[in-house]
Amino acid sequence: MKQSQVIHAGQGFYTKPVLSLYDIWVLGISNSFIWRCPTKHLRYHFRKHVSLNHLDVGVGTGYFLDKCLLEQKRRLALLDANSTCLDTAAARVKRFKPEVYQADILAPLNLPCNKFDSISINALFHCLPGAIKEKAVILDTLSEYLYDGGKIFGSTILSHGVRQNFAAQKFMAFYNKKRIFSNTRDYRNGLREELESRFSNVKIEVKGCIAMFSARKGER
């Protein structure tokens, strides 16, 4: 299958030129002034939940892995449909010798690997097509690769149940029109319902337009 068939519009947007500006525009400017959730909160959330046996899904530039992972002796894996993102992130965290998997998260996965103690899905939900209930199929898919007692966590930009300033309204509409985002039906209660139907100890914290969430698979 060709990469263009695998990558949906939200993922395919992330080309080399876009990734070269991603940390500055998205993590620097947009998170602070448009979505009103400075990236320092996302870094704290990541450090709080990441384990020494971790899978990162929707890798972007590898920013959070690079900035938040300190221990050298760890297992780290990267999963994305976009080879450019994978190459960029893998190069950034090469010190951890990451496992790299290219696959479409919306399709059944057949990863040749052992399970993980934590899985992160940062800035992924709002790029996936459909409503929250439709996107939530990825939680079932990823749960198969999570040990009992393991955590799944991440963040997403919501369009309902949050206060949007003028910039957020305009950029949200523009990104959805261009199919970079697909979050016109994403709301906090829907996210909670989908997480609680699959996991335990669900926690959601909203800052600005961004929801940071975590949940546990079963009980130890």
CSV table of C-alpha atoms in Angstrom, one decimal, residues 11 13 47 55 72 75 78-79 89 91 112 127-128 131 136 146 155-156 163-164 174 200 204 211:
chain,number,residue,atom,x,y,z
A,11,GLN,CA,-0.9,13.2,9.1
A,13,PHE,CA,0.4,17.6,6.4
A,47,ARG,CA,7.0,13.1,32.6
A,55,LEU,CA,5.5,3.5,23.0
A,72,GLN,CA,19.4,5.9,29.0
A,75,ARG,CA,12.8,0.7,25.9
A,78,LEU,CA,7.8,5.1,17.8
A,79,LEU,CA,4.7,4.5,15.8
A,89,ALA,CA,11.8,11.8,15.8
A,91,ALA,CA,17.1,10.9,14.7
A,112,PRO,CA,6.1,-7.6,15.9
A,127,CYS,CA,-6.1,15.2,13.7
A,128,LEU,CA,-8.1,11.9,13.3
A,131,ALA,CA,-16.3,12.1,16.0
A,136,ALA,CA,-11.8,5.9,19.9
A,146,LEU,CA,-0.4,-2.3,26.8
A,155,SER,CA,-3.4,15.4,24.9
A,156,THR,CA,-5.8,16.8,22.4
A,163,ARG,CA,-13.4,28.7,26.0
A,164,GLN,CA,-12.0,29.8,22.7
A,174,PHE,CA,-9.1,27.2,9.3
A,200,SER,CA,-9.8,2.7,34.9
A,204,ILE,CA,-8.7,14.6,32.4
A,211,ALA,CA,-7.3,18.3,27.3
